Coordinates of C-alpha atoms and ligand atoms in Angstrom, one line a residue:
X150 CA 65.9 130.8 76.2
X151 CA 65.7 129.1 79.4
X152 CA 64.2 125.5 78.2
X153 CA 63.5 123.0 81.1
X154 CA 62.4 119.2 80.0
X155 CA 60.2 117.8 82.7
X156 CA 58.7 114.1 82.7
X157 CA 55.4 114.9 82.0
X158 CA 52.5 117.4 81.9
X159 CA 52.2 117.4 85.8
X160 CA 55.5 118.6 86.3
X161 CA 55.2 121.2 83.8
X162 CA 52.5 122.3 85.6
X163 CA 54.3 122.4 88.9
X164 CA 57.0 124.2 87.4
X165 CA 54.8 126.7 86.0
X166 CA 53.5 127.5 88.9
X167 CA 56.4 127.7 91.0
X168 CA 57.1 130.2 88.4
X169 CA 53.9 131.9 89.3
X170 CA 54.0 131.8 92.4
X171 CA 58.2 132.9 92.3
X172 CA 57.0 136.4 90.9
X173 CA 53.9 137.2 92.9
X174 CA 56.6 137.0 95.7
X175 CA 58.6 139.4 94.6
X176 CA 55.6 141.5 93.5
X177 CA 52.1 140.9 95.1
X178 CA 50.5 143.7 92.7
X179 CA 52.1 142.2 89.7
X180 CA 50.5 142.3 86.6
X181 CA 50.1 138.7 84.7
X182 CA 49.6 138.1 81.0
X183 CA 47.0 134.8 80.9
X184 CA 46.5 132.1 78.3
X185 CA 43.4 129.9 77.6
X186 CA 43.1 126.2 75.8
X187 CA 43.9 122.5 77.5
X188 CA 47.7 123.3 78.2
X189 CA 47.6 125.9 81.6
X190 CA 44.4 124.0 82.9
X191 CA 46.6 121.8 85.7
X192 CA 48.6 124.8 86.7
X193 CA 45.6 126.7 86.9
X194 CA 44.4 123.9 89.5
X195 CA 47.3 124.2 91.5
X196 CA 47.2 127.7 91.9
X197 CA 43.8 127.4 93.1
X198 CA 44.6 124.9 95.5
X199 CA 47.8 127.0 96.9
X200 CA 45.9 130.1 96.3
X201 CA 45.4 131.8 100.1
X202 CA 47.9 129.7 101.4
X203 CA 50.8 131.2 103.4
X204 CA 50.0 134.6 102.0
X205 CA 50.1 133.5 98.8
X206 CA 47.3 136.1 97.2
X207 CA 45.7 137.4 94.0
X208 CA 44.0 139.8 96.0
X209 CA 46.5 142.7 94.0
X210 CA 47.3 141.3 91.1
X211 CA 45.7 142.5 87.6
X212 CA 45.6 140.2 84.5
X213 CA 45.4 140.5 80.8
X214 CA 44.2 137.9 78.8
X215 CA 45.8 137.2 75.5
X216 CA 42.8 137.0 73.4
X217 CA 39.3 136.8 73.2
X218 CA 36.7 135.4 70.1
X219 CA 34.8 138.0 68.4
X220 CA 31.2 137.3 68.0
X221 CA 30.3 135.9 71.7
X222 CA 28.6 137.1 74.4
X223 CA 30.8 137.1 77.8
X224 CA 28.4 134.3 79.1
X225 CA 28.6 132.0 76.7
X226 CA 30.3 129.0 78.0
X227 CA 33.1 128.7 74.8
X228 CA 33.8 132.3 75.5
X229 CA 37.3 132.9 77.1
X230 CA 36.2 134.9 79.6
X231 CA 33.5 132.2 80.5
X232 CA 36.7 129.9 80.6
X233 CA 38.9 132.3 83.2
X234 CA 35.8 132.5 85.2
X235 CA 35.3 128.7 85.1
X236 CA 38.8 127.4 85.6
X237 CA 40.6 130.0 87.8
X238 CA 38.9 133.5 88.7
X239 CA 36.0 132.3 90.4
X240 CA 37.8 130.3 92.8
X241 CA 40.7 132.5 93.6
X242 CA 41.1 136.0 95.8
X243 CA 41.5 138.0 92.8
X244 CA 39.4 141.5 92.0
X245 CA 37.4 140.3 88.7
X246 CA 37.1 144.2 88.4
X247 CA 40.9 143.8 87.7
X248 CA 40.6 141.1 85.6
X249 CA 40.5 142.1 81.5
X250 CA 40.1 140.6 78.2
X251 CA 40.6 141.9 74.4
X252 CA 36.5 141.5 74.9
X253 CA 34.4 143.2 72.1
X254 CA 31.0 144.2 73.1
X255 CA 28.4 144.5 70.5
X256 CA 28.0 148.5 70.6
X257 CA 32.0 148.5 70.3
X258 CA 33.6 149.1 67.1
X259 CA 36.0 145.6 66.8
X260 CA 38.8 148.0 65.4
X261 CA 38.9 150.4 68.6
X262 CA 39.6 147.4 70.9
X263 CA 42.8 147.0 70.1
X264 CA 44.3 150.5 70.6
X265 CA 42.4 150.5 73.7
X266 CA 43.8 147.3 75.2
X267 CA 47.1 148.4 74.6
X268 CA 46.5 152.0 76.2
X269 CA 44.7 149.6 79.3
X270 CA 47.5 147.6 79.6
X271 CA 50.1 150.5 79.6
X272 CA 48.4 152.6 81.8
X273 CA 48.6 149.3 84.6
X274 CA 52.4 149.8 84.1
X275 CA 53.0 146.6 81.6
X276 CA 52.7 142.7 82.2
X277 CA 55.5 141.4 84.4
X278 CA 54.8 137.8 83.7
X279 CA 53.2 136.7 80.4
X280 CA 52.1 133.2 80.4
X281 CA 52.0 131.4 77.0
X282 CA 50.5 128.0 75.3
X283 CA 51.7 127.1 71.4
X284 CA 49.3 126.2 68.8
X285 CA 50.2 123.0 66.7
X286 CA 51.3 126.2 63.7
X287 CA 53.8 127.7 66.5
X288 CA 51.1 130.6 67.1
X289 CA 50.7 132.4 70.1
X290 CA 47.5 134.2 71.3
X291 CA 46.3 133.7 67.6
X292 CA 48.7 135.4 66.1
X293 CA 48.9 132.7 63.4
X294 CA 51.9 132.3 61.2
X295 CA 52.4 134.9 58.5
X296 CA 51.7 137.8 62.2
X297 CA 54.2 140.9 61.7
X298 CA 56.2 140.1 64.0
X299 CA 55.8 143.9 65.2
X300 CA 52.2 143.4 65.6
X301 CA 49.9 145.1 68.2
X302 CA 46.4 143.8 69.6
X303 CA 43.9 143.2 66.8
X304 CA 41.1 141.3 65.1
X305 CA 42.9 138.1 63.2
X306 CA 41.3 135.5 60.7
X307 CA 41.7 132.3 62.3
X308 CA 43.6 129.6 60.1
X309 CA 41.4 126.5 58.9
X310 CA 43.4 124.7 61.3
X311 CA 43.4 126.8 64.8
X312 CA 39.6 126.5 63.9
X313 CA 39.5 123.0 63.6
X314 CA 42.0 122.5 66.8
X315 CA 39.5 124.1 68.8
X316 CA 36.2 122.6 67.1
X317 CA 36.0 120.3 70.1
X318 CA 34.9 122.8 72.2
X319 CA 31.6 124.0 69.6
X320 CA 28.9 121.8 69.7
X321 CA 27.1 124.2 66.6
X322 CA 29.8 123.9 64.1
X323 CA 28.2 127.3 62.7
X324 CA 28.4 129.0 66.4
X325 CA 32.2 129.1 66.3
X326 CA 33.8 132.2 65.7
X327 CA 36.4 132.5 62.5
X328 CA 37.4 136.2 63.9
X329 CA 39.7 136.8 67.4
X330 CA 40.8 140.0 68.9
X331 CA 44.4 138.8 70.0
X332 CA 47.4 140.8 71.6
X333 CA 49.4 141.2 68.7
X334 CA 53.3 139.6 68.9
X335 CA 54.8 143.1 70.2
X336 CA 52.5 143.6 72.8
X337 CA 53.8 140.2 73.6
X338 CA 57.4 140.6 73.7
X339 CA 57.0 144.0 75.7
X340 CA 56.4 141.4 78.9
X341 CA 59.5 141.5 81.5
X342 CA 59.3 137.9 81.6
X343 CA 57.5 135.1 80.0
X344 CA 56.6 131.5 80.6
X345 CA 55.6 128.7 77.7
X346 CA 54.1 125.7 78.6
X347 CA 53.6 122.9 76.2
X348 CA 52.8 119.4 76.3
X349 CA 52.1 116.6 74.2
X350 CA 53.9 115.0 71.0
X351 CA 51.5 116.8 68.6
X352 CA 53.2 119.9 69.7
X353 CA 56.5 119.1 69.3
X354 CA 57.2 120.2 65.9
X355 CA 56.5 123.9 66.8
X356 CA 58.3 123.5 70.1
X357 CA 61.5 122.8 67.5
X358 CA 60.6 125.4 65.2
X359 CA 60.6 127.6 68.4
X360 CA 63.5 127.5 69.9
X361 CA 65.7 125.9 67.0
X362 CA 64.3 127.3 64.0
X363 CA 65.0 130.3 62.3
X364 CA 63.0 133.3 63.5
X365 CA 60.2 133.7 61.3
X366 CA 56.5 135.1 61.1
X367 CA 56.2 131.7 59.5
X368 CA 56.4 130.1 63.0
X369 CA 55.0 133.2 65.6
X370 CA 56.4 131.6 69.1
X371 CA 60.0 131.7 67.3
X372 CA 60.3 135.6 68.0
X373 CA 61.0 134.6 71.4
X374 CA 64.7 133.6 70.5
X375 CA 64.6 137.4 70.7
X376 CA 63.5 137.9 74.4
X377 CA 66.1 138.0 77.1
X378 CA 63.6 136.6 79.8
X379 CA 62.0 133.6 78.5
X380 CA 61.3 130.3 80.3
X381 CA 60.2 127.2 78.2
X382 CA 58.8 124.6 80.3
X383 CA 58.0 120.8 78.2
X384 CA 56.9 117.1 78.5
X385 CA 58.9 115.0 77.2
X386 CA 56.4 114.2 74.4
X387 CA 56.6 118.2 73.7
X388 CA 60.6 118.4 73.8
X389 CA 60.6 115.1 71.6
X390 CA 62.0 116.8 68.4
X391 CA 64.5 119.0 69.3
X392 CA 67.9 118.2 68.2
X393 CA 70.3 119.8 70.9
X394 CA 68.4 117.8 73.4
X395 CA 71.9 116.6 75.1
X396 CA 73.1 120.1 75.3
X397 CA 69.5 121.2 77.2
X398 CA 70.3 118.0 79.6
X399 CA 73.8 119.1 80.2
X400 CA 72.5 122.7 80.8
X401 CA 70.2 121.1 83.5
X402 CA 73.1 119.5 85.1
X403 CA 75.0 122.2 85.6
X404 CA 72.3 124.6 87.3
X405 CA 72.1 121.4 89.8
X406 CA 75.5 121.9 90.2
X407 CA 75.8 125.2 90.9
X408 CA 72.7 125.5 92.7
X409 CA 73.8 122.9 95.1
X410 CA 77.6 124.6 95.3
X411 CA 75.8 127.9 96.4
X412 CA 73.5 126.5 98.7
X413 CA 73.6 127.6 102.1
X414 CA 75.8 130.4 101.6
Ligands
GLP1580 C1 44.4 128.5 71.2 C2 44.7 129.8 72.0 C3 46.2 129.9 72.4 C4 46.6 128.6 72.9 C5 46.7 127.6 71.8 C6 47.0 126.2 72.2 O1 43.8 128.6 70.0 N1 44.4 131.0 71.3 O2 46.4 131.0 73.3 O3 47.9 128.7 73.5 O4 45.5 127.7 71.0 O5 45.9 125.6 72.8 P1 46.0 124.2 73.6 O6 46.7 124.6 74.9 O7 44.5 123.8 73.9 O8 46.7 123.3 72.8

C-alpha cells in the first residue's frame, strides 16, 4: 500500500485529485469507480473547478457508483444518485447517460441488480480507478464487517451503526433505508487501481486496522493489503493511530529523494 500523510483534509483532497486527474490523462475514456458521504466532497469541488480546463474532460469517461440505498426514488434528495447529481455530475462535461448506480427501481427485483451491475460494469471493460471512503467499522461501499471478502454486488443489512453515522442526513428517522445494494468486496478489488481517502480522528482506528491489522472480514477495507495498486491518502487526524508512522515518513522522504535525483532526466 502506497500510504501518504498530508496536513489536513484539503490536501487530501488535492492529492486525490491530482490522482484523478493523473489517470484521465493517460486515459480520457477511463472508467471511474465513485464514492458518496462527507469524505470525497472537497475533491469533488476541485474537480469541478479544474474540470474543462486545459483539456482536462469527463466528456468520455463512464462511472460506477459503489452503492445505492434500496427503498428511494432517484429524486429524493438522500438518494446517492441525488447526491452525484448535486455535488459533481451536474456541473461537470460528463454523459449522465454514462453515469450508473447499483439503483433499484420499484418494478425491478432487488436480487437481479446485482448480477446485472456486474455484467454492466464488465461489459464497459472494468473500473480503472476506484475511489474509496472508510466507514468508522472499516467498511467500504457497505460492505460492513463480517462481508465475504469474495463478495459480489448485493443487497446488505446496514449495521445499527452505518445507520446511525448517516442519520444526519434523514430528517424522518423512519424514511431512512436499513437495506443498500453495494458492490460487493470482489467487484472492488477487481479495480486496476484504487484511491482511499480519509479524514478525521474518528476514523483513525479503521485507518489502523486497514493497513496494519490483520486481513479480516472483521475490518472490510483491510482486504486491500491484498491489492498491488492501492493509494491511501490521510489527515493527520486520520493517520493518528498507526504505529509505523516513522517508517511511512521515511518512505515519504525517500520518494522526495529520488524524485528530485531523476528530475530533469
Ligand atoms: C457511507 C458510504 C461509504 C462511505 C462511508 C464513509 O455509509 N456507503 O461509501 O465511504 O460511509 O462516509 P463519510 O465519508 O461520510 O464518513
Amino acid at each position: 500500500m502506497d500510504v501518504t500523510i498530508l496536513k489536513d483534509s484539503d490536501a487530501v483532497a488535492a492529492a486525490g485529485t491530482d490522482l484523478l486527474r493523473g489517470v484521465l490523462r493517460q486515459k480520457p475514456n477511463a472508467v471511474l469507480g465513485l464514492a458518496t458521504g462527507r469524505t470525497p466532497l472537497a475533491m469533488y469541488q476541485r474537480l469541478i473547478a479544474v474540470c474543462c480546463d486545459e483539456g482536462f474532460s469527463f466528456r468520455d469517461v463512464t462511472t460506477f457508483n459503489l452503492d445505492e440505498y434500496i427503498g428511494l426514488s432517484p429524486d429524493d434528495p438522500q438518494s446517492y444518485r441525488a447526491y452525484m447529481k448535486r455535488e459533481l455530475f451536474d456541473h461537470i462535461d460528463i454523459d449522465q447517460g454514462n453515469t450508473f448506480l447499483p439503483e433499484c427501481a420499484t418494478e425491478t427485483d432487488p436480487l437481479d441488480v446485482g448480477p446485472a451491475y456486474e455484467a454492466l460494469i464488465r461489459s464497459r471493460g472494468g473500473i480503472d480507478l476506484q475511489v474509496l471512503g472508510i466507514g468508522h467499522n472499516g467498511h467500504i461501499g457497505f460492505n460492513e464487517p463480517t462481508s465475504s471478502l469474495k463478495s459480489r454486488t448485493r443487497i446488505k443489512t446496514l449495521t445499527r451503526e452505518t445507520i446511525s453515522a448517516n442519520k444526519q442526513y434523514f430528517k424522518d428517522p423512519a424514511a431512512q433505508p436499513q437495506l443498500a445494494v453495494t458492490m460487493g468486496i470482489a467487484t472492488i478489488m477487481d479495480a486496476r487501481r484504487i484511491m482511499l481517502l480519509a479524514t478525521g480522528k474518528e476514523k483513525a482506528e479503521a485507518v489502523r486496522q486497514t493497513i496494519e491489522g490483520p486481513v479480516s472480514a472483521m475490518c472490510p477495507a483491510s482486504i486491500l493489503q491484498m491489492h498491488e495498486a492501492v493509494s491511501v491518502l490521510l489527515d493527520e487526524a486520520a493517520a493518528s493511530a498507526l504505529t509505523l508512522r516513522d517508517y511511512y515518513d521515511w518512505i515519504a522522504e525517500q520518494k522526495l529523494r529520488i524524485a528530485g535525483n531523476t528530475e530533469g532526466r
